[in-house]
Tab-separated table of C-alpha atoms and ligand atoms in Angstrom:
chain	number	residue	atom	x	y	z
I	1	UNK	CA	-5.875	28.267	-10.626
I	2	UNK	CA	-2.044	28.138	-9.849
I	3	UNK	CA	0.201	26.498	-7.530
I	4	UNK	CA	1.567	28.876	-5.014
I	5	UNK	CA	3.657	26.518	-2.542
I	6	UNK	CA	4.324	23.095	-2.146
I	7	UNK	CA	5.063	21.769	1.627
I	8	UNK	CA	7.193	18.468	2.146
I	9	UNK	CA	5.908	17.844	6.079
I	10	UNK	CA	8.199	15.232	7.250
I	11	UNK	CA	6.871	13.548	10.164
I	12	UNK	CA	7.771	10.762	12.448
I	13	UNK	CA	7.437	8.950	15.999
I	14	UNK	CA	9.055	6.046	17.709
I	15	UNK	CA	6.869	2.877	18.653
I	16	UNK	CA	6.332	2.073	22.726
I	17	UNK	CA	6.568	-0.887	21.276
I	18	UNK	CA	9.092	-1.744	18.293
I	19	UNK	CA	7.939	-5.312	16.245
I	20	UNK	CA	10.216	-6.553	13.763
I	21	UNK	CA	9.456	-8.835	10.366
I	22	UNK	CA	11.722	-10.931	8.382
I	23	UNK	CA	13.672	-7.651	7.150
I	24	UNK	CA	14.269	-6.180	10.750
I	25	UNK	CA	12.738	-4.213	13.567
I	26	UNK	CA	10.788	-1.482	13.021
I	27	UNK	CA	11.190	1.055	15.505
I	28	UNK	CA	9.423	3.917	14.520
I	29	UNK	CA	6.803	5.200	12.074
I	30	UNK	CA	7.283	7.589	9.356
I	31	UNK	CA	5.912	9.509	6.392
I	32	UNK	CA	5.961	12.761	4.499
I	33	UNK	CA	2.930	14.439	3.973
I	34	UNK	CA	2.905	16.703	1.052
I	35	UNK	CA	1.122	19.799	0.615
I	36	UNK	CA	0.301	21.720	-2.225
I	37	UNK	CA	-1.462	25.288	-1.628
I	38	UNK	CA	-3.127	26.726	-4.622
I	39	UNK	CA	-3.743	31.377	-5.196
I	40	UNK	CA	-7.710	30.385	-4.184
I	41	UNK	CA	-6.761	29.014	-1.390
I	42	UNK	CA	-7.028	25.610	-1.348
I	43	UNK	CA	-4.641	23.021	-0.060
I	44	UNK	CA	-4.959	19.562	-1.137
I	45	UNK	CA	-2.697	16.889	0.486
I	46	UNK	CA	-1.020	13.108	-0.781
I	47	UNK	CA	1.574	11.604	1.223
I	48	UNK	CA	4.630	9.359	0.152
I	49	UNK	CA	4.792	6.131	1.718
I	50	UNK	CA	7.982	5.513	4.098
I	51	UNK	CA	8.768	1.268	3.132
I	52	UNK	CA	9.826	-0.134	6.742
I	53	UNK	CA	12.520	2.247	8.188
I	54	UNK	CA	12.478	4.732	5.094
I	55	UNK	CA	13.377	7.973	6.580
I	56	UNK	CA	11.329	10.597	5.232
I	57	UNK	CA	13.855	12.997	4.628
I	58	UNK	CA	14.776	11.523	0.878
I	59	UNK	CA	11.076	12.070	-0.654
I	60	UNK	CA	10.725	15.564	1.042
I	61	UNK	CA	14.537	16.559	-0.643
I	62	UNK	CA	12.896	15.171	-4.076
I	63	UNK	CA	9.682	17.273	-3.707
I	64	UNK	CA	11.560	20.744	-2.069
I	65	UNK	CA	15.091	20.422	-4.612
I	66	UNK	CA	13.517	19.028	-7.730
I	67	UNK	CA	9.582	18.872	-7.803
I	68	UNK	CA	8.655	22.732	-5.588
I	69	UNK	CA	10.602	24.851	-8.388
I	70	UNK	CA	8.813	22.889	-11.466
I	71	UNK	CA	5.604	22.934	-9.865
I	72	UNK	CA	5.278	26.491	-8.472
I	73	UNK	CA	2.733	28.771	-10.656
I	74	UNK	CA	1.506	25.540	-12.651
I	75	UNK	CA	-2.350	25.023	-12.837
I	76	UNK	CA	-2.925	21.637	-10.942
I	77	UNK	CA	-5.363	20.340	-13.457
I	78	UNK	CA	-2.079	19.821	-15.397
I	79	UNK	CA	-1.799	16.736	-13.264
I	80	UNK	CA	-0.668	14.105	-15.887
I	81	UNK	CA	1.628	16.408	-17.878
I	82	UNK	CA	2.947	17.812	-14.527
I	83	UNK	CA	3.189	13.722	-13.206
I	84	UNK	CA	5.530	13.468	-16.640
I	85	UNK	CA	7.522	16.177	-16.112
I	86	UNK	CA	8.449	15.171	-12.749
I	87	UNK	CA	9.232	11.222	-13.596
I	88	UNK	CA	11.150	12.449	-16.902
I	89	UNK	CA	13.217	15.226	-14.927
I	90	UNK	CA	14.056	13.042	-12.075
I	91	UNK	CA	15.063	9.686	-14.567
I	92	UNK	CA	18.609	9.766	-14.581
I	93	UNK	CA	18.361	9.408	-10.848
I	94	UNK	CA	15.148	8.232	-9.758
I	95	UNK	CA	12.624	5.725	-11.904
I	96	UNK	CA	11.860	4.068	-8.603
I	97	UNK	CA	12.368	4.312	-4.763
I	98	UNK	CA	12.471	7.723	-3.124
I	99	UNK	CA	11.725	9.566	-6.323
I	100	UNK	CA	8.512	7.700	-7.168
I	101	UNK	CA	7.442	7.650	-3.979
I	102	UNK	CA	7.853	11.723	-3.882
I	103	UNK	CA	6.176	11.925	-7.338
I	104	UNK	CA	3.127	10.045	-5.444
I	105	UNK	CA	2.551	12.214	-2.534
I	106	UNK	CA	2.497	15.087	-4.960
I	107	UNK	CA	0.033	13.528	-7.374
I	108	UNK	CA	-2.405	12.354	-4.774
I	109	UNK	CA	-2.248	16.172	-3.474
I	110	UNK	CA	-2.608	17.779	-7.112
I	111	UNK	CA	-5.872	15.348	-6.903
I	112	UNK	CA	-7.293	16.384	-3.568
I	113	UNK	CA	-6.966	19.904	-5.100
I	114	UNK	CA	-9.093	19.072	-8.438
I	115	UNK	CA	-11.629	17.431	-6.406
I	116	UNK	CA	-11.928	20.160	-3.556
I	117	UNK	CA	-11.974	22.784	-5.779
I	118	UNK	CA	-14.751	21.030	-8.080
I	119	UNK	CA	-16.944	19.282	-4.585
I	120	UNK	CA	-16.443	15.708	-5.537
I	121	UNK	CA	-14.120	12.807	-4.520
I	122	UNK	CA	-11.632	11.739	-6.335
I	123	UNK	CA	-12.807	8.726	-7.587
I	124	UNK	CA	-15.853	10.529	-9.222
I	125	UNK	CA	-13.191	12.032	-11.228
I	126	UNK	CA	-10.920	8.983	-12.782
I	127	UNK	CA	-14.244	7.193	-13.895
I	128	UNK	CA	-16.537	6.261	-10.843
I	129	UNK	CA	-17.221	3.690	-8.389
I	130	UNK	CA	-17.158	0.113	-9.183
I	131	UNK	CA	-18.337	-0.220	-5.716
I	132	UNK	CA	-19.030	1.972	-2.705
I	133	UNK	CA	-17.324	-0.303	-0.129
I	134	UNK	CA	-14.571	-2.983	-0.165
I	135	UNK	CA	-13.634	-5.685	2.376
I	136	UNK	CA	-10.754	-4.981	4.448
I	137	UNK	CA	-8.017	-7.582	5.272
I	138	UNK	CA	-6.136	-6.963	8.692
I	139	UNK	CA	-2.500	-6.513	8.215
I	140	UNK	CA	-0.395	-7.709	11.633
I	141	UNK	CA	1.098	-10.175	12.979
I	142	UNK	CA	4.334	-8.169	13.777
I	143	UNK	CA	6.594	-9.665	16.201
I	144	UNK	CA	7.986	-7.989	19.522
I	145	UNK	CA	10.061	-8.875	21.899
I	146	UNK	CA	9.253	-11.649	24.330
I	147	UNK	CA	6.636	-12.420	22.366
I	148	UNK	CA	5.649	-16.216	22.170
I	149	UNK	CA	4.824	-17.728	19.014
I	150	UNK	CA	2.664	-18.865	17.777
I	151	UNK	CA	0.733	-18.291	20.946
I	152	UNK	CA	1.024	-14.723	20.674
I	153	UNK	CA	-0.130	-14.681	16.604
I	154	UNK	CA	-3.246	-16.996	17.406
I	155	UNK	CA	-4.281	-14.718	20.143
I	156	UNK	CA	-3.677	-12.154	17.472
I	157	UNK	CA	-5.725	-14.283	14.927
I	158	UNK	CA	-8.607	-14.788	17.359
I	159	UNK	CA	-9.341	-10.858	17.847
I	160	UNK	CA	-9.644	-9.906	14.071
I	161	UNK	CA	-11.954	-13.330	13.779
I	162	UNK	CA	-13.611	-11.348	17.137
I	163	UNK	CA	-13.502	-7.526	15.290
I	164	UNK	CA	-15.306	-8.829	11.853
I	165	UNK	CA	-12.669	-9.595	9.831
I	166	UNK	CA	-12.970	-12.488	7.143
I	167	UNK	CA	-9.411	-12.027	6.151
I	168	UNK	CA	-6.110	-11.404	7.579
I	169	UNK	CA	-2.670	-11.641	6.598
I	170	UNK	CA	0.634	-13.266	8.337
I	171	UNK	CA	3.731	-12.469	8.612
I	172	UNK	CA	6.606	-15.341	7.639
I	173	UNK	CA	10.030	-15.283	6.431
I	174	UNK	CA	11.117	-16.624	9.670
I	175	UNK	CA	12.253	-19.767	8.457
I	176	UNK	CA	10.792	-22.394	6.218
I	177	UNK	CA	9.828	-25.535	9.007
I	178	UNK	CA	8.896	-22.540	11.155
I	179	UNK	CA	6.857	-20.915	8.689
I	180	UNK	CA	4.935	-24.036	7.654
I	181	UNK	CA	4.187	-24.878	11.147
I	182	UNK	CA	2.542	-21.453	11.555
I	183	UNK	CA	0.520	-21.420	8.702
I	184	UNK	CA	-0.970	-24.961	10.013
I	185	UNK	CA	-1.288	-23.976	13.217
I	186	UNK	CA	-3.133	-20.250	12.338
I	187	UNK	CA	-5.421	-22.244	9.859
I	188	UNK	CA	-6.218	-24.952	12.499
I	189	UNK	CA	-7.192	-21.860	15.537
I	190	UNK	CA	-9.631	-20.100	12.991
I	191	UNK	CA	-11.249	-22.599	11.034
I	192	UNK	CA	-11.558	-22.301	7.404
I	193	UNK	CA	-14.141	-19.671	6.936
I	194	UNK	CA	-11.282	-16.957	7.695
I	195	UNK	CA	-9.283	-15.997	4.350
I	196	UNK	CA	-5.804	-15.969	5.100
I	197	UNK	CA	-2.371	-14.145	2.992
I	198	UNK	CA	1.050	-14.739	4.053
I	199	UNK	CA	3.300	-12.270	3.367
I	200	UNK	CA	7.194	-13.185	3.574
I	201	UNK	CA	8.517	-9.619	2.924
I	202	UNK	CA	11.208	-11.616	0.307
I	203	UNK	CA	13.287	-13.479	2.804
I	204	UNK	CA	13.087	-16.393	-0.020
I	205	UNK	CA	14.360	-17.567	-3.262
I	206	UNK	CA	12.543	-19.796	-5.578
I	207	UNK	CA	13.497	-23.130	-4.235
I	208	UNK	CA	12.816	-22.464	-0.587
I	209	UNK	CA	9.798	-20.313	-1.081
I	210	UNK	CA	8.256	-23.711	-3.205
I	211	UNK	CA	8.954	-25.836	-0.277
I	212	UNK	CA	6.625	-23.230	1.626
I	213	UNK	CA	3.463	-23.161	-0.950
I	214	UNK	CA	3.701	-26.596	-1.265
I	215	UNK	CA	3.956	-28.026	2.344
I	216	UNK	CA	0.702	-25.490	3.075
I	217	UNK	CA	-1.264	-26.025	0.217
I	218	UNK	CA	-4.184	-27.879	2.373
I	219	UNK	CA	-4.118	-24.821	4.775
I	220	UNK	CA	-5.857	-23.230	1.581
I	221	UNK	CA	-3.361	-19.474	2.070
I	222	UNK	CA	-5.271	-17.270	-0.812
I	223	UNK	CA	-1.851	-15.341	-1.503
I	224	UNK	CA	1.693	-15.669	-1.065
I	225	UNK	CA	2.915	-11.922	-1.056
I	226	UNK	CA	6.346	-11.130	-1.518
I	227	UNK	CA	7.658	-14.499	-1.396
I	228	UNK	CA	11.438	-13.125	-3.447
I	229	UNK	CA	13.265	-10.135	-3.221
I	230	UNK	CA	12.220	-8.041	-6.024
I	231	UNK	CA	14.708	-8.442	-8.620
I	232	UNK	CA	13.502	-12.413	-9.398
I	233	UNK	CA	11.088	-12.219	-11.970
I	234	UNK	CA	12.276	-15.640	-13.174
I	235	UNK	CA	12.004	-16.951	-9.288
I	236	UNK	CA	8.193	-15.573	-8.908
I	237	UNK	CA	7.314	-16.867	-12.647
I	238	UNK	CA	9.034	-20.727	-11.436
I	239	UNK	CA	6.480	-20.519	-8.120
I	240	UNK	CA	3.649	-18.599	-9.713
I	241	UNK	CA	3.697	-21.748	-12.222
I	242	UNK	CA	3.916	-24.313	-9.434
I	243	UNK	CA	1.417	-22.995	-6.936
I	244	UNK	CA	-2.130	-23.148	-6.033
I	245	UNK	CA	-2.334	-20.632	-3.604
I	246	UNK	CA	-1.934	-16.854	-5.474
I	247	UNK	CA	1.595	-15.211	-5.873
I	248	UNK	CA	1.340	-11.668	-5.472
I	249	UNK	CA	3.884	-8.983	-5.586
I	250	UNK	CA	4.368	-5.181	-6.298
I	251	UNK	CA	4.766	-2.551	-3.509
I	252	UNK	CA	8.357	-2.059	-4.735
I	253	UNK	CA	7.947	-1.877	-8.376
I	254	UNK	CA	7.346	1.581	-9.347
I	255	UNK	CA	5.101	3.450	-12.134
I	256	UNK	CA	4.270	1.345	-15.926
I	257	UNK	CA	7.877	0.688	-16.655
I	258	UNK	CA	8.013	-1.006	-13.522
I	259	UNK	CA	5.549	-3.244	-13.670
I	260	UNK	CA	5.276	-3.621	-17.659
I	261	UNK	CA	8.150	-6.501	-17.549
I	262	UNK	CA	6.159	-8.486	-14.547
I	263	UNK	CA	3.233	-8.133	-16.167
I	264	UNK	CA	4.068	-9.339	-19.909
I	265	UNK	CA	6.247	-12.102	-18.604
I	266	UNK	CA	2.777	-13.012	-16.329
I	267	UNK	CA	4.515	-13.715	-13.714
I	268	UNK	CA	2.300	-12.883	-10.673
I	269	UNK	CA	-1.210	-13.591	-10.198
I	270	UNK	CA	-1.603	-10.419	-8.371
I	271	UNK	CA	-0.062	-7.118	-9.034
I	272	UNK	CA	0.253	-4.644	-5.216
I	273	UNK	CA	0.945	-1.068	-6.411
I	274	UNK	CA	0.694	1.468	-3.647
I	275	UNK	CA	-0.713	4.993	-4.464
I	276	UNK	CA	1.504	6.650	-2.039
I	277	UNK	CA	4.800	4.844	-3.454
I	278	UNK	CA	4.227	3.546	-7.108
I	279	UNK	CA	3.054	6.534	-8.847
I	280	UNK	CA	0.146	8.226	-7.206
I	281	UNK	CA	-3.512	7.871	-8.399
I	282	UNK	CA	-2.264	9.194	-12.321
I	283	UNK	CA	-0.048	6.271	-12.537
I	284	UNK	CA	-1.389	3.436	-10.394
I	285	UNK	CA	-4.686	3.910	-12.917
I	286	UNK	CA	-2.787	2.992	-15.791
I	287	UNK	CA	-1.190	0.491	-14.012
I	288	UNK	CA	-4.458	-1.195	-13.120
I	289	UNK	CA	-5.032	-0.643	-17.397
I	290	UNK	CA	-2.101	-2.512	-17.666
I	291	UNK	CA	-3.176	-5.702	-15.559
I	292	UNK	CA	-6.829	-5.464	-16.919
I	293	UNK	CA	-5.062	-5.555	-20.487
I	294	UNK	CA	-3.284	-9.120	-18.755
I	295	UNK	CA	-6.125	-10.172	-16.973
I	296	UNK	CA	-4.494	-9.760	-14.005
I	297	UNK	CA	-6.151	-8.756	-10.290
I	298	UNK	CA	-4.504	-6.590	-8.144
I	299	UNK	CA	-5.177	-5.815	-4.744
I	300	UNK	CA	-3.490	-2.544	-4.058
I	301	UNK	CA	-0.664	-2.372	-1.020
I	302	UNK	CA	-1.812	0.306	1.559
I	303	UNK	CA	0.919	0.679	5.088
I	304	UNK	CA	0.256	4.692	5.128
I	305	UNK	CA	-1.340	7.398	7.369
I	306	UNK	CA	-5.266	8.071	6.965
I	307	UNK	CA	-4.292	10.291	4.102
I	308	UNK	CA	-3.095	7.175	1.858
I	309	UNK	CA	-5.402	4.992	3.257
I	310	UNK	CA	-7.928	7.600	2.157
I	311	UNK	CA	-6.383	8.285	-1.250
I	312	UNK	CA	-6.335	3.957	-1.826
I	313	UNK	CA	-9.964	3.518	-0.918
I	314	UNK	CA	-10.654	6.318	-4.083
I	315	UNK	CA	-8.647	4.122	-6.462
I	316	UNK	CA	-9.757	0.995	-5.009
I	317	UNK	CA	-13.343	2.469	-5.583
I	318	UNK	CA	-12.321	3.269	-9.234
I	319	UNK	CA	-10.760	-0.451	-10.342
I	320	UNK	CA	-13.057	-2.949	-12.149
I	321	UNK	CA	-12.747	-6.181	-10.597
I	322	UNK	CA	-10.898	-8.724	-13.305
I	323	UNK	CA	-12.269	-9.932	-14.930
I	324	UNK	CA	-15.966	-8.485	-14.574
I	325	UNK	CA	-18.244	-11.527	-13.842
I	326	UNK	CA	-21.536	-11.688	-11.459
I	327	UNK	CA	-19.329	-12.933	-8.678
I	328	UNK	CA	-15.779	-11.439	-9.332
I	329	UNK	CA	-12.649	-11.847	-6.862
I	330	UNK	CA	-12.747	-8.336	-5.751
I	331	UNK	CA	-10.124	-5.928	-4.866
I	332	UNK	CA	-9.612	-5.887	-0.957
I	333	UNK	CA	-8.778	-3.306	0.892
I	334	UNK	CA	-4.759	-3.868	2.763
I	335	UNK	CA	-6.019	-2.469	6.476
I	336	UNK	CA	-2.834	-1.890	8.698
I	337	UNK	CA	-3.630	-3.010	12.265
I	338	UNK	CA	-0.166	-3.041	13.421
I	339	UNK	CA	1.496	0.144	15.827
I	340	UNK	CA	0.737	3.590	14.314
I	341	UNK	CA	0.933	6.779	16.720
I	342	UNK	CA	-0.233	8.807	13.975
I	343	UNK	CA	-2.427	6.916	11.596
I	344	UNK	CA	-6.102	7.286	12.539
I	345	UNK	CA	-5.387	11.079	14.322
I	346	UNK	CA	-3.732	12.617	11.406
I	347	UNK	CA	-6.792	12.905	9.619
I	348	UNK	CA	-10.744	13.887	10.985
I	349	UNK	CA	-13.182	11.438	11.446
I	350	UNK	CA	-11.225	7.428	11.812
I	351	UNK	CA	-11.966	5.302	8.645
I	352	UNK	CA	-13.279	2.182	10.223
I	353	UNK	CA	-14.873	-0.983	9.797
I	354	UNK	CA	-18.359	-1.457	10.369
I	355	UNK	CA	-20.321	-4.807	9.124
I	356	UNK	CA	-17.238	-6.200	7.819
I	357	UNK	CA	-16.551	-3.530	5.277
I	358	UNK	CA	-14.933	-0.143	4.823
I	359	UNK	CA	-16.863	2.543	3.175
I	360	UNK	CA	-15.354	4.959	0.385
I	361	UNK	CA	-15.287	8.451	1.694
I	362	UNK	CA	-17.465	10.553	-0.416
I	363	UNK	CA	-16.444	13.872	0.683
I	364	UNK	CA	-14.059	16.282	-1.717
I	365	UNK	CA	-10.710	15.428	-3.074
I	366	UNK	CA	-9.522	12.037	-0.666
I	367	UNK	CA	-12.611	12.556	1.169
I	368	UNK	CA	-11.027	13.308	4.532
I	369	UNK	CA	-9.902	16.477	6.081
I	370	UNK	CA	-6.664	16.542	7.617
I	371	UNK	CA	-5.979	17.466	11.274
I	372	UNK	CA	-3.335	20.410	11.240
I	373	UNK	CA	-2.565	20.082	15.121
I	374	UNK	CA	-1.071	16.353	14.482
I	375	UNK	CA	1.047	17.068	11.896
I	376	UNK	CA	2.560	19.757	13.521
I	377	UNK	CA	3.449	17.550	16.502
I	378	UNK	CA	5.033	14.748	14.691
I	379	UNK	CA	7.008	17.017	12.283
I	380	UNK	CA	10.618	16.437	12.543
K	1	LIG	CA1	4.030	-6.565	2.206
C-alpha cells in the first residue's frame, strides 16, 4: 500500500455567540482536518488541533510544504519511522506548536488508514482496551457578553448535574478574590458528590496561583489545570509541592522531549497531552510510557472536532490507569460542551453520553466515518 495524496482541509466558522477565557475571546472555531488517500483507495483522516484562536492555515502549510512531498508514495504502515522523519526534518523550526500539531493530524490519519485497511480500531492495534468506556468531564463555563456571574456559571453547573455528569470543569483566571469566590460558590450550588477541575488557562504565577489552591482547598477542586504559563516548571513544581488538590498541565508541551523535563523534575501530578496537538497517537503512547515509568496519571486534553475526540477515546481506551490497582483513578475523558458549529456534524453518528459514560467506538481506524458534505462547507 502507498500514499498517493495527502489533503490539509482547513476549516473554520465564527461563533453566534463569541465567549472569552482568561487569554481572550474566542470568536470562532477552527481546525485542519488532514487527509491521507492511499493507491487502494482508502482515506484515513487525523486532524490538528487549533489552541484558542490558532488559525489553521500554519499546520496545513507544515503538512502541504514540508510533510505532502516526504510522505507521497510511502507505505503508511511506516507510521513511526515516517512520525520521525517528519519531527527530525521539521526540528530546526518546529519541535513544538504548529509543527507538532501538523505532525499529529497526519499520524492519527496514517492510523485510521492501518486500521481501515486491516477492520479494526485503532486501539486494537497499540495494545487493546484497558476499558471499553470512560467517564466524561464537561468542559464550559466560557464567558459571553452580558453574562452574569456567577449566576450564569451555576445555571451552567446545574444542567451538566441535570445531563449526567459527575464531573465538570471551570473556567478561572479572572482574578484571584474572584476566582476563590467562584469556586465556593460552584461547590456550594452542586453539593459535593459533583467532581470539579478548574482550569486557569495560565493567567498565574506561583505565588498568586498558591493563594488560589489554598483559599479553596475545603471546596475539595480534584485538579488545578494550567495554573502557569508554560515555561514555569519551577512555579508548577513550588504549587504541585504545596497543594492538595492535583496540578495538572500539558496541552502545550509537545512530543517526549517535551514532556521528558516535566516529568523527571515530577513536577505535575497530571500530565494533558492532546493527540491532535502533542504528537498524534505514535507519540502520545510513549508519552503515556513515559508517565507510567514516573507514576504519573494523565488525563489526556481533548478541545477538537469528532475526529479528535474520536481518535482520544482510542488512546484513552489504550492507557493503563496508574498505577493499576482494583480501584484506580482512571483516565477521564475532556468532553467539550462549549460553542462548536462543526463538532458533532463533521463526523456520522454524534459520540454521546449515555449512563454517565462515553463508549469507545469500535468501528475501523478512529471508529467514525467522516461526513464529506460538512467539511466542504466549512473549508476556508
Ligand atoms: Ca485547558
Amino acid at each position: 500500500m502507498k500514499i498517493c495524496d495527502v489533503v490539509a482541509h482547513p476549516i473554520s466558522v465564527p461563533l453566534d455567540t463569541p465567549f472569552y477565557f482568561s487569554q481572550g475571546w474566542v470568536n470562532k472555531r477552527s481546525s485542519l482536518i488532514v487527509e491521507i488517500v492511499t493507491d487502494d483507495g482508502i482515506s484515513g483522516w487525523g486532524e490538528s488541533l487549533c489552541h484558542g484562536q490558532q488559525p489553521p492555515h500554519i499546520a496545513a502549510a507544515f503538512i502541504e510544504q514540508v510533510f505532502k512531498p516526504l510522505l507521497l508514495n510511502r507505505n503508511p504502515f511506516d507510521v513511526e519511522v515516517l512520525w520521525e522523519q517528519m519531527y527530525n526534518t521539521t526540528r530546526p523550526f518546529g519541535q513544538g506548536g504548529a509543527a507538532v500539531n501538523a505532525i499529529s493530524g497526519v499520524d492519527i490519519a496514517l492510523w485510521d488508514v492501518i486500521g481501515r485497511s486491516l477492520s479494526k480500531p485503532i486501539h486494537q492495534l497499540i495494545g487493546g482496551a484497558f476499558r471499553t468506556s470512560v467517564t466524561p468531564y464537561a468542559t464550559g463555563f466560557y464567558r459571553v457578553a452580558n453574562g452574569k456571574y456567577p449566576d450564569d456559571a451555576i445555571d451552567e453547573a446545574l444542567r451538566y448535574v441535570d445531563a449526567g455528569f459527575s464531573a465538570f470543569k471551570l473556567k478561572i483566571g479572572f482574578g484571584i478574590e474572584e476566582d476563590i469566590d467562584y469556586i465556593h460558590t460552584i461547590r456550594a450550588a452542586v453539593g459535593d458528590n459533583t467532581r470539579i477541575m478548574a482550569d486557569a488557562n495560565g493567567a498565574y504565577n506561583a505565588a498568586t496561583a498558591r493563594r488560589i489552591i489554598k483559599s479553596t482547598e475545603d471546596a475539595g477542586v480534584y485538579f488545578f489545570e494550567e495554573m502557569l504559563p508554560p515555561e514555569d516548571l519551577q512555579g508548577y513544581k513550588e504549587i504541585k509541592n504545596e497543594s492538595k488538590a492535583f496540578i495538572a498541565a500539558g496541552e502545550q508541551l509537545f512530543g517526549k522531549a517535551g514532556y521528558q523535563p516535566w516529568l523527571s523534575a515530577s513536577a505535575l501530578d497530571i500530565i494533558q497531552p492532546d493527540v491532535c496537538s502533542s504528537g498524534g497517537i505514535t507519540e502520545c503512547k510513549k508519552i503515556a510510557a513515559m508517565a507510567q515509568a514516573h507514576n504519573t496519571m494523565l488525563v489526556p486534553h481533548v478541545w477538537g472536532s469528532g475526529i479528535g475526540l474520536a481518535a482520544s477515546l482510542q488512546f484513552i481506551a489504550s492507557l493503563p490507569s496508574t498505577p493499576l490497582s482494583l480501584n484506580p483513578l482512571e483516565p477521564m475523558l475532556e468532553f467539550d460542551r462549549s460553542a462548536h458549529p462543526f463538532r458533532t456534524d463533521l463526523i456520522q453518528g454524534a459520540i454521546t453520553m449515555e449512563a454517565g459514560e462515553v463508549q469507545i467506538p469500535t468501528g475501523a481506524g478512529i471508529g467514525v466515518e467522516v461526513n464529506r458534505e460538512v467539511l466542504e462547507k466549512y473549508r476556508i
